[in-house]
């Protein structure tokens, strides 16, 4: 943990500036930044990670020309908290994108949740504006739908997309369909002006999102303006969709069709950067917000490779993500880094690319990965796995310790809701909330990536790892100041409901109240 705790930022800044040539040439235009964030795409969905159909040639080529991260993690096994973590560089427990209702697994759904990203948080686009960047988000925002949470209020100059995913279609009365925006103007709704055919899976949304990205890049290049493009599309989130030329073209069904169209789109974005002659001045990173949603598999869910379970869980399948860094002329081609990476690192790394430092008035959980990308450095650091406000697990090096295990409730499981289909591991994948804080379940992820064989409590290896991880957890919890839980802020008209056998809650929850496990209405 010495490297994790020691302040090395000054040395890292010199390394980065030297690599970019800024120490010699003065202050040229800072590099462009393109973050490609997928939705529910699994670690095992790319050919370069071993997907046997090999239907991602552009992403595989991106990896061959850049750096692949096999040990890269989301900050949460759900969409909205992980997106908040990416744009703030902070764990959801710090930035407020969590709930406190019993190891919650709430996502943000605008008909129900009324909270959003707090004004007190410093988002990446807000900070990049200080260096003259023009910022655009294309696709899914997911950090609040009320006006004060709008992306243009938090540093973005342009937006084409939606505050949420393409759920629906709804009845347009009690629950209207999700709106689509161009900047401040609502230009339509999913299933209405922006149709999605649930029977065939046809939708033109990925093509619209691609064109928005290409047009933005061309415009900013013509203006000679540094830009930040946050391309957050949602085609691989159920119900999955693809445009007509890609439907029926994959060996993996409709989900594979969506992946093929995404791959083609990424190829077009990278090709444009090369054709414009700006690829060497553009840092690009590809990843996903959380693991594949196995609850939607096999027809509409992806693959988490050898890892246990999927989205909504804190097993490896829920939080280990595909990740590729691409920056020709700076990141040497054909590299694989075993650095433990986090989606929060994209905040700190992007600031470093822009020549900026992260805010010093708060704890930033993301590391600057440029020394890893440019020089091959590997830094010691932990990965924290949260569900709601509960620390479920910690990874340090090759070892992962589970303090709590829980997939979903027996009630949900008996209704056919299964986040770990075909992957029952006795004593590990549990349908009650099992506490292991005194004797954590510890796995060696190198020998056992599927988390099937916990270390013996009596072994010397277990005792050594437990001692080291305990110190890390104590240090983390000592400095932890939880933010106000934004996903507790709900619409009382909608949330005044409970599943069969539970009393109506009658109000929204605020700490320290919590929902009994059997009454969890989390989505």
Coordinates of N, CA, C and O in Angstrom, one line a residue, residues 6 23 87 106 111 113 116 195 201 214 232 283 343-344 353 442 473 491:
X6 N 1.5 7.0 -0.8 CA 2.5 8.0 -1.0 C 2.1 9.0 -2.1 O 1.6 8.7 -3.1
X23 N 7.1 20.3 -21.9 CA 8.2 20.9 -21.2 C 9.1 21.7 -22.2 O 9.8 22.6 -21.9
X87 N -17.5 10.4 -13.5 CA -17.5 11.9 -13.7 C -17.0 12.6 -12.5 O -16.7 13.8 -12.7
X106 N -30.4 -0.2 -6.1 CA -31.2 0.7 -6.9 C -30.4 1.3 -8.0 O -29.3 1.8 -7.8
X111 N -39.1 7.9 -13.1 CA -40.5 7.9 -12.6 C -40.5 7.7 -11.1 O -41.5 8.0 -10.4
X113 N -37.2 7.9 -8.8 CA -36.1 8.5 -8.0 C -36.0 10.0 -8.4 O -36.0 10.3 -9.6
X116 N -30.3 13.4 -7.6 CA -29.4 13.6 -8.8 C -28.0 14.0 -8.3 O -27.7 14.1 -7.1
X195 N -38.3 5.5 -32.3 CA -38.9 4.2 -32.2 C -37.9 3.1 -31.9 O -36.8 3.2 -32.3
X201 N -36.3 -5.8 -32.6 CA -35.1 -5.3 -32.0 C -34.5 -4.1 -32.9 O -33.4 -3.6 -32.6
X214 N -19.4 11.9 -34.6 CA -18.6 12.3 -35.8 C -18.8 13.8 -36.1 O -17.8 14.5 -36.4
X232 N -21.8 7.8 -24.4 CA -22.4 6.9 -23.4 C -23.7 6.3 -24.0 O -24.8 6.6 -23.6
X283 N -6.8 11.3 -26.7 CA -6.7 10.2 -25.8 C -8.1 9.5 -25.8 O -9.1 10.2 -25.6
X343 N -13.0 2.7 -13.0 CA -13.7 3.6 -13.8 C -13.5 5.1 -13.3 O -13.5 6.0 -14.0
X344 N -13.2 5.2 -11.9 CA -12.9 6.5 -11.3 C -11.6 7.0 -11.8 O -11.4 8.2 -11.7
X353 N -4.2 14.3 -18.5 CA -4.1 14.5 -20.0 C -4.2 15.9 -20.3 O -3.5 16.5 -21.2
X442 N -12.2 -15.3 1.4 CA -11.1 -14.8 0.6 C -10.8 -15.7 -0.5 O -10.6 -16.9 -0.3
X473 N -9.0 -1.7 4.9 CA -10.4 -1.3 5.2 C -10.5 -0.3 6.3 O -11.2 0.6 6.3
X491 N -40.1 9.6 -5.5 CA -41.4 10.2 -5.8 C -42.4 9.5 -4.9 O -42.7 8.3 -5.2

